[in-house]
Coordinates of C-alpha atoms in Angstrom, one line a residue:
M212 CA 63.4 76.2 146.3
K213 CA 66.5 75.4 148.3
E214 CA 65.7 71.7 148.0
I215 CA 65.6 71.9 144.3
L216 CA 68.9 73.8 144.2
A217 CA 70.4 71.1 146.4
V218 CA 69.3 68.4 144.1
N219 CA 70.9 70.3 141.1
V220 CA 74.2 70.5 143.0
K221 CA 74.1 66.8 143.9
R222 CA 73.6 66.0 140.2
N223 CA 76.5 68.2 139.3
Y224 CA 78.7 66.5 141.8
T225 CA 77.5 63.1 140.6
R226 CA 78.4 64.1 137.0
Y227 CA 81.9 65.1 138.1
L228 CA 82.2 61.8 139.9
L229 CA 81.2 59.9 136.8
L230 CA 83.7 62.0 134.7
G231 CA 86.4 61.1 137.3
S232 CA 87.0 64.6 138.5
P233 CA 89.8 64.8 141.1
Y234 CA 88.0 67.6 142.9
F235 CA 84.9 65.6 143.9
C236 CA 84.7 65.3 147.6
P237 CA 81.8 63.4 149.4
Q238 CA 81.6 65.9 152.2
H239 CA 80.6 68.6 149.8
M240 CA 77.2 66.8 149.5
N241 CA 76.3 68.2 152.9
E242 CA 77.2 71.7 151.8
S243 CA 75.3 71.7 148.6
V244 CA 72.8 74.4 149.5
T245 CA 75.5 76.7 150.7
I246 CA 77.6 76.2 147.6
E247 CA 74.6 76.8 145.3
D248 CA 73.7 79.9 147.2
K249 CA 77.3 81.2 146.8
Q250 CA 77.5 80.4 143.1
K251 CA 74.0 81.3 142.0
P252 CA 73.9 83.6 139.0
D253 CA 73.3 87.3 138.9
Q254 CA 69.6 87.9 139.7
S255 CA 69.6 91.6 139.0
Q256 CA 66.7 91.2 136.6
S257 CA 64.6 89.7 139.4
G258 CA 65.3 92.6 141.7
V259 CA 68.4 91.2 143.5
A260 CA 71.4 93.6 143.3
E261 CA 74.5 92.4 141.4
P262 CA 77.5 91.7 143.7
A263 CA 79.9 94.7 143.9
N264 CA 82.9 92.4 144.2
I265 CA 84.4 89.2 142.8
L266 CA 85.0 87.0 145.8
I267 CA 87.6 84.2 145.6
K268 CA 87.3 81.9 148.6
G269 CA 89.9 79.3 149.6
A270 CA 92.2 79.3 146.6
K271 CA 94.8 76.5 146.8
E272 CA 96.0 76.3 143.3
H273 CA 99.8 75.6 143.0
N274 CA 101.5 77.5 145.9
L275 CA 98.4 79.4 147.1
N276 CA 97.7 78.6 150.7
D277 CA 93.9 78.9 151.2
V278 CA 93.8 82.5 149.8
T279 CA 90.6 84.5 150.1
V280 CA 90.4 87.9 148.3
K281 CA 87.8 90.4 147.1
I282 CA 88.3 92.1 143.7
P283 CA 86.1 95.2 143.2
K284 CA 84.1 95.2 140.0
N285 CA 84.4 98.0 137.3
K286 CA 87.8 99.0 138.7
L287 CA 91.4 98.9 137.5
V288 CA 93.0 96.4 139.9
V289 CA 96.7 95.7 139.9
V290 CA 98.0 92.4 141.4
T291 CA 101.7 92.7 142.3
G292 CA 104.3 91.0 144.4
V293 CA 107.7 89.2 144.0
S294 CA 108.2 86.6 141.3
G295 CA 106.8 83.2 142.5
S296 CA 104.5 84.7 145.0
G297 CA 101.4 83.3 143.3
K298 CA 100.1 86.2 141.2
S299 CA 99.6 84.2 138.0
S300 CA 98.3 81.2 140.1
L301 CA 95.6 83.4 141.6
I302 CA 94.6 85.4 138.5
M303 CA 95.3 83.2 135.5
D304 CA 95.1 79.6 137.0
T305 CA 92.2 80.3 139.4
L306 CA 90.1 83.3 138.4
Y307 CA 90.4 83.0 134.6
A308 CA 90.4 79.2 134.5
E309 CA 87.1 79.1 136.5
G310 CA 85.6 81.7 134.2
Q311 CA 86.5 79.6 131.2
R312 CA 85.3 76.4 132.8
R313 CA 81.9 77.8 133.6
Y314 CA 81.5 79.1 130.1
V315 CA 82.3 75.6 128.7
E316 CA 79.9 74.0 131.2
S317 CA 77.2 76.3 129.9
L318 CA 77.4 74.8 126.4
S319 CA 75.5 71.8 125.2
S320 CA 77.0 68.3 125.6
Y321 CA 77.2 68.2 121.8
A322 CA 79.4 71.3 121.7
R323 CA 81.5 70.3 124.7
Q324 CA 82.7 67.1 122.9
F325 CA 84.7 69.3 120.5
L326 CA 86.4 71.2 123.3
T327 CA 89.2 70.2 125.7
R328 CA 87.8 69.3 129.1
M329 CA 88.8 71.9 131.6
E330 CA 89.5 70.9 135.2
K331 CA 88.0 72.9 138.1
P332 CA 90.7 75.0 139.8
D333 CA 91.4 74.1 143.5
V334 CA 89.2 76.8 145.1
D335 CA 86.2 76.6 147.4
Y336 CA 84.1 78.9 145.3
I337 CA 84.2 82.2 143.3
E338 CA 81.3 84.6 143.6
G339 CA 80.3 87.4 141.3
L340 CA 82.3 86.1 138.3
C341 CA 81.6 87.8 135.0
P342 CA 82.7 86.7 131.5
A343 CA 86.5 86.6 131.5
I344 CA 88.9 87.5 128.7
A345 CA 92.7 86.9 129.2
I346 CA 95.3 88.8 127.2
E347 CA 98.5 86.9 127.7
Q348 CA 102.1 87.4 126.6
K349 CA 102.2 84.2 124.6
V350 CA 102.8 84.5 120.9
T351 CA 100.2 81.9 119.9
T352 CA 100.3 82.7 116.2
R353 CA 102.5 80.4 114.2
T354 CA 101.2 80.8 110.7
S355 CA 103.3 82.9 108.3
R356 CA 100.1 84.5 106.9
S357 CA 99.1 86.4 110.1
T358 CA 100.2 90.0 110.3
V359 CA 99.8 93.0 112.6
G360 CA 97.1 94.3 110.3
S361 CA 95.1 91.1 110.4
L362 CA 95.5 90.7 114.2
T363 CA 94.2 94.2 114.9
E364 CA 91.5 93.9 112.2
I365 CA 92.8 97.1 110.6
Y366 CA 93.6 95.2 107.4
D367 CA 90.0 94.1 107.1
Y368 CA 88.8 97.7 107.2
L369 CA 91.5 98.8 104.7
K370 CA 90.3 96.1 102.2
L371 CA 86.8 97.4 102.6
L372 CA 87.9 101.0 102.3
F373 CA 89.8 100.5 99.0
A374 CA 87.0 98.3 97.6
R375 CA 84.4 101.0 98.2
A376 CA 86.2 104.3 98.0
G377 CA 89.3 103.5 96.0
R378 CA 89.9 104.8 92.5
T379 CA 91.5 102.6 89.9
I380 CA 94.3 104.5 88.1
S381 CA 95.8 103.4 84.8
P382 CA 99.6 102.9 85.0
V383 CA 99.9 104.0 81.4
S384 CA 98.2 107.4 81.4
G385 CA 97.7 108.0 85.1
Q386 CA 94.0 108.6 84.5
P387 CA 91.2 107.1 86.6
V388 CA 89.4 104.1 85.1
K389 CA 85.7 104.6 84.8
K390 CA 82.8 102.3 83.9
H391 CA 79.6 103.8 82.6
E392 CA 76.2 102.5 83.7
V393 CA 73.0 102.7 81.7
A394 CA 71.9 105.5 84.1
D395 CA 75.0 107.6 83.2
V396 CA 74.1 107.6 79.5
V397 CA 70.4 108.3 80.1
D398 CA 71.4 111.3 82.4
F399 CA 73.7 112.6 79.7
I400 CA 71.1 112.5 77.0
V401 CA 68.3 114.0 79.1
G402 CA 70.7 116.8 80.2
L403 CA 71.5 117.9 76.6
P404 CA 70.3 121.3 75.4
E405 CA 66.7 121.5 74.3
N406 CA 66.0 120.9 70.5
S407 CA 69.3 118.9 70.1
K408 CA 69.1 116.0 67.7
V409 CA 70.6 112.9 69.1
Q410 CA 71.4 109.5 67.5
L411 CA 72.2 106.5 69.7
L412 CA 74.8 104.3 67.9
A413 CA 76.4 100.9 68.6
P414 CA 79.4 99.5 66.8
L415 CA 78.8 96.3 64.8
H416 CA 80.3 93.5 66.9
G417 CA 79.4 90.2 65.3
H418 CA 80.8 86.7 65.3
K419 CA 84.5 86.4 64.5
G420 CA 85.0 85.4 60.9
R421 CA 81.4 86.0 59.8
P422 CA 81.1 88.3 56.7
V423 CA 79.7 91.8 57.1
Q424 CA 76.8 90.9 54.7
D425 CA 75.7 88.1 57.0
E426 CA 75.9 90.4 60.0
L427 CA 73.7 93.0 58.3
D428 CA 71.1 90.3 57.4
L429 CA 71.0 89.3 61.0
L430 CA 70.4 92.9 62.0
L431 CA 67.4 93.0 59.7
Q432 CA 66.0 89.9 61.3
K433 CA 66.4 91.6 64.8
G434 CA 64.4 94.6 63.6
F435 CA 67.3 97.1 63.0
T436 CA 66.8 99.0 59.7
R437 CA 69.6 101.6 59.5
V438 CA 73.4 101.8 59.9
V439 CA 75.9 104.7 59.8
I440 CA 78.9 104.2 57.6
G441 CA 81.4 107.1 57.9
E442 CA 79.1 110.1 58.4
Q443 CA 76.3 108.8 56.2
M444 CA 73.2 107.0 57.4
V445 CA 71.9 104.4 55.0
R446 CA 69.1 101.8 55.0
I447 CA 70.4 98.2 55.3
E448 CA 68.1 97.1 52.5
D449 CA 69.6 99.7 50.1
L450 CA 73.2 98.5 50.5
T451 CA 74.4 96.5 47.5
E452 CA 76.8 93.6 47.7
A453 CA 79.5 95.7 46.0
E454 CA 79.2 98.4 48.7
V455 CA 79.2 95.9 51.6
K456 CA 82.1 93.7 50.4
P457 CA 85.0 96.1 51.1
L458 CA 83.6 97.2 54.5
Q459 CA 85.1 96.2 57.9
K460 CA 82.9 95.7 60.9
E461 CA 84.6 98.6 62.7
E462 CA 83.3 101.0 60.0
V463 CA 79.7 100.1 60.6
L464 CA 77.6 101.6 63.4
I465 CA 74.1 100.4 64.1
L466 CA 71.4 103.0 64.6
I467 CA 69.7 102.0 67.8
D468 CA 67.4 105.0 68.4
R469 CA 66.9 108.7 67.6
Y470 CA 65.7 111.6 69.8
V471 CA 64.9 115.3 69.7
I472 CA 65.5 116.7 73.2
K473 CA 62.4 118.3 74.7
A474 CA 61.6 119.8 78.1
D475 CA 59.8 116.7 79.2
M476 CA 62.5 114.2 78.2
Q477 CA 62.5 112.9 81.8
S478 CA 59.3 111.1 80.9
Q479 CA 61.1 109.2 78.2
A480 CA 63.9 108.0 80.5
K481 CA 62.6 104.4 80.5
R482 CA 62.6 104.2 76.7
I483 CA 66.1 105.7 76.5
G484 CA 67.3 103.3 79.2
D485 CA 66.0 100.3 77.2
S486 CA 67.7 101.6 74.1
V487 CA 71.0 102.1 75.8
Q488 CA 70.8 98.6 77.3
T489 CA 70.2 97.3 73.8
A490 CA 73.2 99.3 72.4
F491 CA 75.5 97.8 75.2
F492 CA 74.2 94.3 74.4
E493 CA 74.7 94.5 70.6
S494 CA 78.2 96.0 70.8
E495 CA 79.3 94.0 73.9
G496 CA 79.8 97.1 76.0
V497 CA 80.3 100.2 73.8
C498 CA 77.8 102.8 72.5
Y499 CA 78.0 106.4 71.1
V500 CA 75.8 109.4 71.7
D501 CA 76.0 111.3 68.4
V502 CA 74.8 114.9 68.8
V503 CA 74.0 116.2 65.3
D504 CA 76.1 119.3 64.4
D505 CA 78.2 118.8 67.6
K506 CA 80.3 115.6 68.2
R507 CA 80.1 112.0 69.1
Y508 CA 80.4 111.0 72.8
P509 CA 81.7 107.5 73.6
F510 CA 80.4 105.4 76.5
S511 CA 81.6 102.0 77.7
N512 CA 80.4 99.6 80.4
K513 CA 83.7 97.8 80.4
F514 CA 86.2 98.6 83.2
E515 CA 89.1 99.4 80.8
L516 CA 91.4 102.2 79.7
D517 CA 94.5 102.6 77.5
G518 CA 93.9 99.2 76.0
M519 CA 94.0 97.5 79.4
T520 CA 91.1 95.7 81.2
F521 CA 91.2 96.2 85.0
E522 CA 89.6 94.2 87.8
E523 CA 86.8 96.0 89.6
P524 CA 87.7 96.6 93.2
T525 CA 86.3 94.1 95.7
P526 CA 87.5 93.2 99.3
E527 CA 88.8 89.9 97.9
L528 CA 91.0 91.7 95.4
F529 CA 93.1 93.0 98.3
S530 CA 93.2 89.8 100.4
Y531 CA 96.3 87.7 100.3
N532 CA 94.4 85.0 102.2
N533 CA 92.0 84.6 99.2
P534 CA 93.1 82.8 96.0
Y535 CA 91.5 85.7 94.0
G536 CA 93.7 88.4 95.6
A537 CA 96.9 86.5 96.5
C538 CA 100.0 86.9 94.3
K539 CA 100.0 83.9 91.9
R540 CA 103.8 83.3 92.3
C541 CA 104.2 83.3 96.1
E542 CA 100.5 82.4 96.8
G543 CA 100.2 85.1 99.3
F544 CA 103.3 84.3 101.4
G545 CA 105.4 87.2 100.1
S546 CA 108.5 85.0 99.8
I547 CA 109.6 82.1 97.6
I548 CA 112.5 79.7 97.4
G549 CA 115.0 81.6 95.3
I550 CA 118.3 83.4 95.5
D551 CA 119.1 84.6 99.0
E552 CA 120.6 88.1 98.8
D553 CA 122.4 87.7 102.1
L554 CA 124.2 84.7 100.6
V555 CA 125.1 86.6 97.4
F556 CA 126.4 89.5 99.5
P557 CA 127.8 87.9 102.7
N558 CA 129.7 91.1 103.6
K559 CA 127.9 94.3 102.5
N560 CA 130.8 96.5 103.8
L561 CA 132.8 95.4 100.7
S562 CA 132.5 97.0 97.2
V563 CA 131.9 95.2 93.9
Y564 CA 135.6 95.8 93.1
D565 CA 136.6 94.1 96.4
D566 CA 134.6 91.0 95.6
A567 CA 131.5 91.7 97.5
I568 CA 129.6 89.4 95.1
A569 CA 130.4 86.0 96.4
C570 CA 129.3 84.1 93.3
W571 CA 131.6 86.1 91.1
R572 CA 134.7 85.2 93.0
G573 CA 136.2 82.2 91.2
E574 CA 138.7 82.2 88.4
K575 CA 136.0 81.5 85.8
M576 CA 133.1 83.5 87.3
Q577 CA 135.2 86.6 87.7
E578 CA 134.6 87.3 84.1
W579 CA 131.1 88.5 85.0
K580 CA 132.6 90.9 87.6
H581 CA 135.2 92.2 85.1
Q582 CA 132.5 92.9 82.6
L583 CA 130.8 95.2 85.1
V584 CA 134.1 96.9 86.3
R585 CA 135.3 97.6 82.8
N586 CA 132.0 99.2 81.7
A587 CA 131.0 100.9 84.9
I588 CA 132.3 104.3 83.7
Q589 CA 129.8 104.2 80.8
F590 CA 126.8 104.5 83.1
D591 CA 128.6 106.0 86.2
F592 CA 128.3 103.0 88.5
P593 CA 130.4 103.3 91.8
V594 CA 132.3 100.0 91.8
H595 CA 134.4 101.2 94.8
R596 CA 131.4 102.0 97.0
S597 CA 130.3 99.4 99.6
I598 CA 127.1 97.5 98.9
K599 CA 125.3 98.8 101.9
D600 CA 125.9 102.4 100.7
L601 CA 124.4 101.9 97.2
T602 CA 121.2 103.6 96.4
E603 CA 118.1 101.5 95.7
E604 CA 118.4 102.1 91.9
E605 CA 122.1 101.1 91.9
Y606 CA 121.4 98.0 93.9
Q607 CA 118.6 97.0 91.6
L608 CA 120.9 97.6 88.6
L609 CA 123.3 94.9 90.0
W610 CA 120.5 92.4 89.7
E611 CA 118.8 93.5 86.5
G612 CA 121.9 94.6 84.5
N613 CA 121.8 96.8 81.3
S614 CA 123.2 96.9 77.8
Y615 CA 126.8 97.2 79.2
F616 CA 126.8 94.2 81.6
S617 CA 124.8 91.1 82.6
G618 CA 123.2 91.4 86.0
L619 CA 122.9 88.8 88.7
D620 CA 119.4 87.7 87.5
E621 CA 121.0 86.8 84.1
F622 CA 123.9 85.1 85.9
F623 CA 121.7 82.8 87.9
S624 CA 119.5 82.1 84.8
Y625 CA 122.8 81.0 83.1
L626 CA 123.5 78.6 86.0
E627 CA 119.9 77.2 85.7
E628 CA 120.5 76.5 82.0
K629 CA 123.8 74.6 82.8
S630 CA 122.3 72.7 85.8
Y631 CA 122.7 69.4 84.0
K632 CA 126.3 69.7 85.1
I633 CA 127.0 68.8 88.7
Q634 CA 129.3 71.8 89.4
Y635 CA 126.6 74.3 88.4
R636 CA 123.9 72.5 90.5
V637 CA 126.2 72.7 93.5
M638 CA 126.9 76.3 92.9
L639 CA 123.2 77.1 92.7
S640 CA 122.4 75.3 95.9
R641 CA 124.9 77.5 97.8
Y642 CA 122.8 80.6 97.1
R643 CA 119.3 79.1 97.5
G644 CA 117.1 80.4 100.3
R645 CA 113.9 82.2 101.2
T646 CA 113.8 85.4 99.3
Q647 CA 111.3 88.2 98.5
C648 CA 108.9 87.4 95.8
P649 CA 110.0 89.3 92.7
E650 CA 106.5 89.6 91.3
C651 CA 104.7 91.2 94.2
K652 CA 107.9 92.6 95.9
G653 CA 106.8 91.0 99.2
T654 CA 103.4 92.7 99.3
R655 CA 101.6 89.3 98.9
I656 CA 98.7 90.6 96.8
R657 CA 98.3 90.5 93.1
K658 CA 100.1 93.3 91.2
D659 CA 97.0 94.9 89.7
A660 CA 95.5 95.5 93.2
N661 CA 98.1 98.3 93.5
Y662 CA 96.4 100.2 90.7
V663 CA 93.6 101.1 93.1
K664 CA 94.5 104.2 95.1
I665 CA 93.2 106.6 97.7
N666 CA 94.9 110.0 97.8
G667 CA 97.6 108.6 95.5
R668 CA 98.5 105.7 97.8
S669 CA 97.9 102.0 97.2
I670 CA 97.0 99.5 99.9
T671 CA 100.5 98.0 99.9
E672 CA 102.1 101.4 100.5
L673 CA 99.9 101.9 103.5
L674 CA 100.7 98.4 104.9
R675 CA 104.4 99.1 104.7
M676 CA 104.1 102.4 106.6
P677 CA 104.9 102.6 110.3
V678 CA 101.7 103.0 112.3
E679 CA 102.8 106.5 113.3
E680 CA 103.0 107.7 109.6
L681 CA 99.8 105.8 108.7
H682 CA 97.8 107.5 111.5
A683 CA 99.1 110.9 110.2
F684 CA 98.0 109.9 106.6
F685 CA 94.5 109.2 107.7
Q686 CA 94.2 112.4 109.7
Q687 CA 95.0 114.4 106.6
L688 CA 92.9 112.3 104.2
D689 CA 91.2 114.4 101.5
L690 CA 88.1 112.7 100.1
D691 CA 85.3 114.0 97.8
D692 CA 81.7 113.9 99.0
Y693 CA 80.9 110.4 97.7
Q694 CA 84.1 108.9 99.2
S695 CA 83.4 110.6 102.5
Q696 CA 79.9 109.2 102.8
V697 CA 81.1 105.7 101.9
A698 CA 84.2 105.7 104.1
D699 CA 83.0 107.6 107.1
R700 CA 82.3 104.6 109.4
I701 CA 85.3 102.7 108.1
L702 CA 87.7 105.6 108.8
T703 CA 86.3 105.9 112.4
E704 CA 87.2 102.3 113.1
V705 CA 90.6 102.6 111.5
N706 CA 91.5 105.8 113.3
N707 CA 90.4 104.4 116.7
R708 CA 92.6 101.3 116.3
L709 CA 95.6 103.2 115.0
G710 CA 95.2 105.7 117.9
V711 CA 95.2 102.8 120.5
M712 CA 98.3 101.3 118.8
L713 CA 100.0 104.7 119.3
D714 CA 98.8 104.9 122.9
V715 CA 100.3 101.5 123.7
G716 CA 103.7 102.4 122.2
L717 CA 103.5 100.4 118.9
G718 CA 103.9 103.3 116.5
Y719 CA 107.1 101.8 115.1
L720 CA 105.3 98.6 113.7
S721 CA 104.0 98.3 110.2
L722 CA 100.7 96.5 109.5
N723 CA 102.7 94.1 107.2
R724 CA 104.8 92.8 110.0
L725 CA 104.5 89.1 110.6
S726 CA 102.7 88.2 113.9
N727 CA 105.1 85.3 114.7
T728 CA 108.1 87.8 114.8
L729 CA 106.5 89.9 117.6
S730 CA 107.6 89.7 121.2
G731 CA 105.2 88.7 124.0
G732 CA 104.7 92.3 125.2
E733 CA 104.0 93.5 121.6
T734 CA 101.5 90.6 121.0
Q735 CA 99.7 91.5 124.3
R736 CA 99.4 95.2 123.4
I737 CA 98.1 94.3 119.9
N738 CA 95.5 92.1 121.4
L739 CA 94.6 95.0 123.7
T740 CA 94.0 97.1 120.5
R741 CA 91.6 94.6 119.1
T742 CA 89.8 94.2 122.5
L743 CA 89.2 98.0 122.7
G744 CA 87.8 97.9 119.2
S745 CA 85.2 95.3 120.1
N746 CA 83.6 97.7 122.8
L747 CA 82.5 94.9 125.1
T748 CA 81.1 95.9 128.5
S749 CA 80.5 94.1 131.9
S750 CA 83.4 91.8 131.2
L751 CA 86.5 90.8 133.2
Y752 CA 89.8 91.6 131.4
I753 CA 93.0 89.9 132.7
L754 CA 96.4 91.2 131.5
D755 CA 99.7 89.7 132.3
E756 CA 102.4 92.4 132.6
P757 CA 101.4 94.5 129.5
S758 CA 104.3 97.0 130.1
I759 CA 107.0 94.4 129.2
G760 CA 109.2 95.8 126.4
L761 CA 107.4 99.2 126.6
H762 CA 109.5 102.3 126.7
P763 CA 109.0 104.2 130.1
K764 CA 107.8 107.3 128.2
D765 CA 104.8 105.3 126.8
T766 CA 103.6 104.0 130.2
D767 CA 101.2 106.9 130.7
R768 CA 99.6 106.1 127.3
L769 CA 99.2 102.4 128.4
I770 CA 97.5 103.6 131.6
R771 CA 95.1 105.7 129.6
V772 CA 94.2 102.7 127.5
L773 CA 93.6 100.5 130.6
Q774 CA 91.4 103.3 132.1
Q775 CA 89.5 103.6 128.9
L776 CA 88.8 99.8 129.0
R777 CA 87.6 100.2 132.7
D778 CA 85.4 103.2 131.8
L779 CA 83.5 101.1 129.2
G780 CA 82.1 99.3 132.3
N781 CA 84.6 96.4 132.6
T782 CA 86.7 95.0 135.4
V783 CA 90.4 95.2 134.5
V784 CA 92.8 93.0 136.5
V785 CA 96.5 93.5 135.7
V786 CA 99.5 91.5 136.9
E787 CA 102.2 94.2 137.0
H788 CA 105.4 95.4 138.6
E789 CA 105.6 98.9 137.0
E790 CA 105.3 101.6 139.7
E791 CA 103.4 104.1 137.5
I792 CA 100.7 101.5 136.7
M793 CA 100.4 100.6 140.4
R794 CA 99.9 104.3 141.3
A795 CA 97.2 104.7 138.7
A796 CA 95.3 101.6 140.0
D797 CA 92.0 101.9 141.8
H798 CA 92.8 98.8 143.9
I799 CA 96.1 96.9 144.6
I800 CA 96.4 93.3 145.7
D801 CA 100.0 92.6 147.0
M802 CA 101.0 89.0 147.0
G803 CA 103.9 87.9 149.3
P804 CA 105.8 88.9 151.2
E805 CA 108.1 86.2 149.7
A806 CA 108.0 83.6 147.0
G807 CA 106.8 80.0 147.0
I808 CA 105.8 78.4 150.3
H809 CA 106.7 81.6 152.1
G810 CA 104.2 83.7 150.2

């Protein structure tokens, strides 16, 4: 067996030699069996106990001077020491780098050609190494589409939650929008009182421009014999041309089927279902259940209300990374090239009267300002109050204007119309910049996605909330039985991730915050949130100073998160200087006593 292992090691070294590895050394050929024995994989399945420690032997990377160290598994280990003492060289550049290299080497040669070749760190060997995951301080996200919500995966769960448990509310009447299925109509008919007489009707919905007489002839060919006009049922064959000519299609209802409700109506459910399906087909989505001597009940399989047709909720409807759900104007970025408010109001401590509006300062343009100042008393606008102290409504009024004065939107439209003149083009260019999309108000998703609500809140309102408020909202969520069944698992995941974000001191962030605006410490703690959500076990987690930027009062919370990660069955190695985290550690590795070559 050892001879075979030796041959394997020699082949590996030959391969490194062919690849030009700087770490190939001929004398290693004589130690092949020893190295293979040291690096042989976990054989716990074959009865050999798994190593209790990760052993790093002879680490010489960067300023490390032949360092040998044992790291206990399934423990919270803190590596500390003065800056430059080799903490990152030992943990990131040796331990993590070797873990990644071994993973890449385990892939096929076809897969490896797409990956950057990783050099072997300068170390004799590492024993007992398990799959390694590094959570670094680097802000690697550069795209302006990535947000805190997408990084933590909470946004993905919210999209699913609103698609499955959300209710579409009409902005006109405030009533929920409903779509009837065939089963809904069947259940209604079957549930009517016994001996009720029922007529199933469908409005005549023929080809546009085709006369009513032609439509009635077509109905006869399809097998329909009766229609209801007003409250009277008549045979189609009995209608004269003089009676048909003044009729509009909306006045004619097709008789699809008739029933007398009996105790055993459930046995006729299939027949009723076929009739309802026919009614929906003939009328393109509408039918009536006419209960004789009672009233007519309308049903529609169209998702519409108050004359508006709504989109049925799907996860894509709430995704700004999908062309279907992204705002059409800003294409899911939340901002466009437009008029920059900070350039229009360079000093928000000034009032309108004191020339706070920069573009209304010249001799000619002051006429726009005078129009507002003269008429402000008519609608009680505070022209002497500073811009920063205006209410949201008053600030919007400056842009939108009213019947007494022309707002800034109209002013810049006027400049656009005059842009054939050089002076107006120059003036417009002074105030151009990245500004919030006026259509989606920076929410990035299409406007009608905000009609879908849970407990009266749309998804964009939740994305704008600080995590602290959002967590409280989900703790107090009031759902009906159906919503609770659908959302149970989703809410568990959302609440767990929000709880971890609070524990690591990120309660002040909103899910809509751009990832590329976060600090290194915030990015690392967000990645920690996602890591805990994955519930991996038997892994090695490496963190580089996760307490950076964290308020001291939140350190205890961070410690609990790290201990939770350890208790899942993982080895957690933290490079850290914070005393509280060091005291909470199961094992401490102190690098030093000085930096550089004196370490």
